[in-house]
PDB file of N, CA and C in Angstrom:
ATOM      1  N   MET O   1     -24.954  61.323  88.339  1.00 74.00           N
ATOM      2  CA  MET O   1     -23.652  60.573  88.225  1.00 74.00           C
ATOM      3  C   MET O   1     -23.840  59.569  87.243  1.00 74.00           C
ATOM      4  N   LEU O   2     -25.019  59.019  87.047  1.00 85.00           N
ATOM      5  CA  LEU O   2     -25.264  58.003  86.101  1.00 85.00           C
ATOM      6  C   LEU O   2     -26.405  58.593  85.183  1.00 85.00           C
ATOM      7  N   SER O   3     -26.183  58.222  84.024  1.00 90.00           N
ATOM      8  CA  SER O   3     -27.246  58.532  83.095  1.00 90.00           C
ATOM      9  C   SER O   3     -27.619  57.584  82.042  1.00 90.00           C
ATOM     10  N   ARG O   4     -28.795  57.539  81.767  1.00 92.00           N
ATOM     11  CA  ARG O   4     -29.168  56.198  81.074  1.00 92.00           C
ATOM     12  C   ARG O   4     -29.961  56.829  79.653  1.00 92.00           C
ATOM     13  N   TYR O   5     -29.646  56.090  78.532  1.00 91.00           N
ATOM     14  CA  TYR O   5     -30.345  56.392  77.371  1.00 91.00           C
ATOM     15  C   TYR O   5     -30.751  55.196  76.520  1.00 91.00           C
ATOM     16  N   ILE O   6     -31.542  55.531  75.561  1.00 92.00           N
ATOM     17  CA  ILE O   6     -31.975  54.098  74.988  1.00 92.00           C
ATOM     18  C   ILE O   6     -30.984  54.178  73.619  1.00 92.00           C
ATOM     19  N   CYS O   7     -30.887  52.745  73.244  1.00 88.00           N
ATOM     20  CA  CYS O   7     -29.985  52.553  71.917  1.00 88.00           C
ATOM     21  C   CYS O   7     -30.661  53.286  70.828  1.00 88.00           C
ATOM     22  N   PRO O   8     -29.760  53.978  70.086  1.00 86.00           N
ATOM     23  CA  PRO O   8     -30.375  54.452  68.828  1.00 86.00           C
ATOM     24  C   PRO O   8     -30.547  53.722  67.655  1.00 86.00           C
ATOM     25  N   THR O   9     -30.210  52.268  67.676  1.00 88.00           N
ATOM     26  CA  THR O   9     -30.437  51.474  66.693  1.00 88.00           C
ATOM     27  C   THR O   9     -31.292  50.222  67.023  1.00 88.00           C
ATOM     28  N   ASP O  10     -31.672  50.241  68.316  1.00 86.00           N
ATOM     29  CA  ASP O  10     -32.658  49.029  68.760  1.00 86.00           C
ATOM     30  C   ASP O  10     -33.194  49.856  70.106  1.00 86.00           C
ATOM     31  N   ARG O  11     -34.268  50.329  69.967  1.00 82.00           N
ATOM     32  CA  ARG O  11     -35.004  50.865  71.044  1.00 82.00           C
ATOM     33  C   ARG O  11     -35.364  50.321  72.337  1.00 82.00           C
ATOM     34  N   ARG O  12     -35.178  48.795  72.063  1.00 88.00           N
ATOM     35  CA  ARG O  12     -35.368  48.055  73.271  1.00 88.00           C
ATOM     36  C   ARG O  12     -34.213  48.084  74.244  1.00 88.00           C
ATOM     37  N   GLY O  13     -32.919  48.589  73.850  1.00 89.00           N
ATOM     38  CA  GLY O  13     -31.819  48.290  74.471  1.00 89.00           C
ATOM     39  C   GLY O  13     -31.908  49.820  75.359  1.00 89.00           C
ATOM     40  N   VAL O  14     -31.147  49.649  76.566  1.00 91.00           N
ATOM     41  CA  VAL O  14     -30.916  50.937  77.544  1.00 91.00           C
ATOM     42  C   VAL O  14     -29.507  50.867  77.885  1.00 91.00           C
ATOM     43  N   TYR O  15     -28.708  51.819  77.529  1.00 92.00           N
ATOM     44  CA  TYR O  15     -27.305  52.105  78.093  1.00 92.00           C
ATOM     45  C   TYR O  15     -27.453  52.807  79.311  1.00 92.00           C
ATOM     46  N   THR O  16     -26.048  52.652  80.048  1.00 92.00           N
ATOM     47  CA  THR O  16     -25.961  53.329  81.376  1.00 92.00           C
ATOM     48  C   THR O  16     -24.613  54.014  81.007  1.00 92.00           C
ATOM     49  N   ASP O  17     -24.281  55.043  81.327  1.00 92.00           N
ATOM     50  CA  ASP O  17     -22.971  55.670  81.483  1.00 92.00           C
ATOM     51  C   ASP O  17     -22.824  56.298  82.860  1.00 92.00           C
ATOM     52  N   VAL O  18     -21.650  55.763  83.348  1.00 92.00           N
ATOM     53  CA  VAL O  18     -21.009  56.186  84.554  1.00 92.00           C
ATOM     54  C   VAL O  18     -20.090  57.367  84.676  1.00 92.00           C
ATOM     55  N   SER O  19     -20.242  58.410  85.300  1.00 92.00           N
ATOM     56  CA  SER O  19     -19.481  59.510  85.344  1.00 92.00           C
ATOM     57  C   SER O  19     -18.127  59.278  85.930  1.00 92.00           C
ATOM     58  N   PRO O  20     -17.222  60.082  85.873  1.00 92.00           N
ATOM     59  CA  PRO O  20     -15.992  60.117  86.466  1.00 92.00           C
ATOM     60  C   PRO O  20     -15.890  59.891  87.844  1.00 92.00           C
ATOM     61  N   GLU O  21     -16.839  60.652  88.573  1.00 92.00           N
ATOM     62  CA  GLU O  21     -17.077  60.702  90.030  1.00 92.00           C
ATOM     63  C   GLU O  21     -17.404  59.565  90.423  1.00 92.00           C
ATOM     64  N   GLU O  22     -18.603  58.866  89.762  1.00 92.00           N
ATOM     65  CA  GLU O  22     -19.162  57.813  90.068  1.00 92.00           C
ATOM     66  C   GLU O  22     -18.068  56.635  90.080  1.00 92.00           C
ATOM     67  N   ARG O  23     -17.285  56.582  89.117  1.00 93.00           N
ATOM     68  CA  ARG O  23     -16.094  55.653  88.770  1.00 93.00           C
ATOM     69  C   ARG O  23     -15.328  55.576  90.072  1.00 93.00           C
ATOM     70  N   VAL O  24     -14.783  56.770  90.695  1.00 95.00           N
ATOM     71  CA  VAL O  24     -14.079  56.782  91.704  1.00 95.00           C
ATOM     72  C   VAL O  24     -14.755  56.148  93.056  1.00 95.00           C
ATOM     73  N   LEU O  25     -16.070  56.547  93.255  1.00 94.00           N
ATOM     74  CA  LEU O  25     -16.881  55.715  94.190  1.00 94.00           C
ATOM     75  C   LEU O  25     -17.040  54.178  94.090  1.00 94.00           C
ATOM     76  N   LEU O  26     -17.335  53.927  92.779  1.00 93.00           N
ATOM     77  CA  LEU O  26     -17.351  52.345  92.408  1.00 93.00           C
ATOM     78  C   LEU O  26     -15.818  51.676  93.043  1.00 93.00           C
ATOM     79  N   LYS O  27     -15.042  52.310  92.664  1.00 96.00           N
ATOM     80  CA  LYS O  27     -13.786  51.735  92.670  1.00 96.00           C
ATOM     81  C   LYS O  27     -13.213  51.608  94.307  1.00 96.00           C
ATOM     82  N   SER O  28     -13.561  52.776  94.929  1.00 97.00           N
ATOM     83  CA  SER O  28     -13.437  52.713  96.747  1.00 97.00           C
ATOM     84  C   SER O  28     -14.382  51.710  97.351  1.00 97.00           C
ATOM     85  N   ALA O  29     -15.569  51.151  96.807  1.00 97.00           N
ATOM     86  CA  ALA O  29     -16.538  50.477  97.079  1.00 97.00           C
ATOM     87  C   ALA O  29     -16.179  48.897  96.702  1.00 97.00           C
ATOM     88  N   ARG O  30     -15.390  48.618  95.884  1.00 97.00           N
ATOM     89  CA  ARG O  30     -14.956  47.152  95.512  1.00 97.00           C
ATOM     90  C   ARG O  30     -14.306  46.495  96.530  1.00 97.00           C
ATOM     91  N   PRO O  31     -13.530  46.808  97.309  1.00 98.00           N
ATOM     92  CA  PRO O  31     -12.970  45.972  98.403  1.00 98.00           C
ATOM     93  C   PRO O  31     -13.957  45.355  99.227  1.00 98.00           C
ATOM     94  N   THR O  32     -15.052  46.237  99.790  1.00 98.00           N
ATOM     95  CA  THR O  32     -15.923  45.850 100.551  1.00 98.00           C
ATOM     96  C   THR O  32     -16.946  44.815  99.711  1.00 98.00           C
ATOM     97  N   ASN O  33     -17.166  45.175  98.470  1.00 96.00           N
ATOM     98  CA  ASN O  33     -18.298  44.409  97.882  1.00 96.00           C
ATOM     99  C   ASN O  33     -17.520  42.968  97.431  1.00 96.00           C
ATOM    100  N   ASP O  34     -16.051  42.790  97.194  1.00 95.00           N
ATOM    101  CA  ASP O  34     -15.712  41.729  96.858  1.00 95.00           C
ATOM    102  C   ASP O  34     -15.650  40.855  98.217  1.00 95.00           C
ATOM    103  N   THR O  35     -15.328  41.515  99.497  1.00 97.00           N
ATOM    104  CA  THR O  35     -15.344  40.644 100.914  1.00 97.00           C
ATOM    105  C   THR O  35     -16.772  39.915 100.903  1.00 97.00           C
ATOM    106  N   ALA O  36     -17.679  41.092 100.996  1.00 97.00           N
ATOM    107  CA  ALA O  36     -19.176  40.439 101.156  1.00 97.00           C
ATOM    108  C   ALA O  36     -19.442  39.181 100.115  1.00 97.00           C
ATOM    109  N   LEU O  37     -19.214  39.454  98.794  1.00 94.00           N
ATOM    110  CA  LEU O  37     -19.337  38.464  97.857  1.00 94.00           C
ATOM    111  C   LEU O  37     -18.683  37.161  98.210  1.00 94.00           C
ATOM    112  N   GLY O  38     -17.398  37.342  98.470  1.00 93.00           N
ATOM    113  CA  GLY O  38     -16.758  36.095  98.985  1.00 93.00           C
ATOM    114  C   GLY O  38     -17.269  35.405 100.144  1.00 93.00           C
ATOM    115  N   GLU O  39     -17.511  35.984 101.035  1.00 95.00           N
ATOM    116  CA  GLU O  39     -18.350  35.537 102.221  1.00 95.00           C
ATOM    117  C   GLU O  39     -19.526  34.725 101.878  1.00 95.00           C
ATOM    118  N   ALA O  40     -20.327  35.383 100.998  1.00 95.00           N
ATOM    119  CA  ALA O  40     -21.767  34.900 100.857  1.00 95.00           C
ATOM    120  C   ALA O  40     -21.378  33.434  99.962  1.00 95.00           C
ATOM    121  N   LEU O  41     -20.442  33.545  98.905  1.00 93.00           N
ATOM    122  CA  LEU O  41     -20.228  32.455  97.927  1.00 93.00           C
ATOM    123  C   LEU O  41     -19.619  31.177  99.133  1.00 93.00           C
ATOM    124  N   ASP O  42     -18.776  31.373 100.072  1.00 94.00           N
ATOM    125  CA  ASP O  42     -18.419  30.535 100.920  1.00 94.00           C
ATOM    126  C   ASP O  42     -19.455  29.753 101.799  1.00 94.00           C
ATOM    127  N   GLN O  43     -20.350  30.540 101.993  1.00 94.00           N
ATOM    128  CA  GLN O  43     -21.604  29.936 102.922  1.00 94.00           C
ATOM    129  C   GLN O  43     -22.289  28.974 102.065  1.00 94.00           C
ATOM    130  N   LEU O  44     -22.411  29.625 100.671  1.00 93.00           N
ATOM    131  CA  LEU O  44     -23.236  28.615  99.844  1.00 93.00           C
ATOM    132  C   LEU O  44     -22.709  27.417  99.235  1.00 93.00           C
ATOM    133  N   ALA O  45     -20.930  27.683  99.452  1.00 93.00           N
ATOM    134  CA  ALA O  45     -20.376  26.602  98.604  1.00 93.00           C
ATOM    135  C   ALA O  45     -20.535  25.192  99.647  1.00 93.00           C
ATOM    136  N   SER O  46     -20.881  25.434 100.794  1.00 92.00           N
ATOM    137  CA  SER O  46     -20.787  24.158 101.588  1.00 92.00           C
ATOM    138  C   SER O  46     -22.262  23.477 101.493  1.00 92.00           C
ATOM    139  N   GLU O  47     -23.277  23.962 100.696  1.00 94.00           N
ATOM    140  CA  GLU O  47     -24.439  23.167 100.418  1.00 94.00           C
ATOM    141  C   GLU O  47     -24.263  22.585  99.301  1.00 94.00           C
ATOM    142  N   ASP O  48     -24.602  21.470  99.185  1.00 94.00           N
ATOM    143  CA  ASP O  48     -24.636  20.294  98.102  1.00 94.00           C
ATOM    144  C   ASP O  48     -25.108  21.311  96.789  1.00 94.00           C
ATOM    145  N   GLU O  49     -26.472  21.573  96.921  1.00 95.00           N
ATOM    146  CA  GLU O  49     -26.919  21.711  95.568  1.00 95.00           C
ATOM    147  C   GLU O  49     -26.310  23.363  95.125  1.00 95.00           C
ATOM    148  N   PHE O  50     -25.545  23.846  95.635  1.00 95.00           N
ATOM    149  CA  PHE O  50     -24.807  24.960  95.245  1.00 95.00           C
ATOM    150  C   PHE O  50     -23.488  25.156  95.000  1.00 95.00           C
ATOM    151  N   ALA O  51     -22.671  23.957  95.558  1.00 94.00           N
ATOM    152  CA  ALA O  51     -21.524  23.720  95.428  1.00 94.00           C
ATOM    153  C   ALA O  51     -20.727  23.852  93.949  1.00 94.00           C
ATOM    154  N   PRO O  52     -21.581  23.075  92.853  1.00 95.00           N
ATOM    155  CA  PRO O  52     -20.934  23.272  91.450  1.00 95.00           C
ATOM    156  C   PRO O  52     -21.269  24.264  90.967  1.00 95.00           C
ATOM    157  N   LEU O  53     -22.296  25.344  91.219  1.00 94.00           N
ATOM    158  CA  LEU O  53     -22.325  26.580  90.691  1.00 94.00           C
ATOM    159  C   LEU O  53     -21.144  27.487  91.281  1.00 94.00           C
ATOM    160  N   ILE O  54     -21.181  27.384  92.657  1.00 94.00           N
ATOM    161  CA  ILE O  54     -19.764  28.088  93.138  1.00 94.00           C
ATOM    162  C   ILE O  54     -18.614  27.678  92.787  1.00 94.00           C
ATOM    163  N   ASP O  55     -18.500  26.737  92.113  1.00 92.00           N
ATOM    164  CA  ASP O  55     -17.023  26.340  91.678  1.00 92.00           C
ATOM    165  C   ASP O  55     -17.105  26.931  90.225  1.00 92.00           C
ATOM    166  N   VAL O  56     -18.196  27.084  89.543  1.00 95.00           N
ATOM    167  CA  VAL O  56     -17.944  27.504  88.211  1.00 95.00           C
ATOM    168  C   VAL O  56     -17.739  29.077  88.428  1.00 95.00           C
ATOM    169  N   LEU O  57     -18.289  29.699  89.295  1.00 91.00           N
ATOM    170  CA  LEU O  57     -18.155  30.852  89.553  1.00 91.00           C
ATOM    171  C   LEU O  57     -17.133  31.720  89.756  1.00 91.00           C
ATOM    172  N   ARG O  58     -16.179  30.696  90.609  1.00 88.00           N
ATOM    173  CA  ARG O  58     -14.874  30.916  91.092  1.00 88.00           C
ATOM    174  C   ARG O  58     -13.755  30.568  89.929  1.00 88.00           C
ATOM    175  N   ALA O  59     -14.318  29.816  89.089  1.00 88.00           N
ATOM    176  CA  ALA O  59     -13.265  29.208  88.041  1.00 88.00           C
ATOM    177  C   ALA O  59     -12.851  30.428  87.042  1.00 88.00           C
TER     178      ALA O  59
END
């Protein structure tokens, strides 16, 4: 489903290609991921040290 290959002009870089089948899977998982991420950010937003970061991430 995923393929990785080294950048032909800069061998330090690695690229990843996502197959069409994997794109369908990722698209179907997106709502669940968005919900989980939103809940985690909501919890952190109530902590003074994280609140500014959460504001930036949501902007």
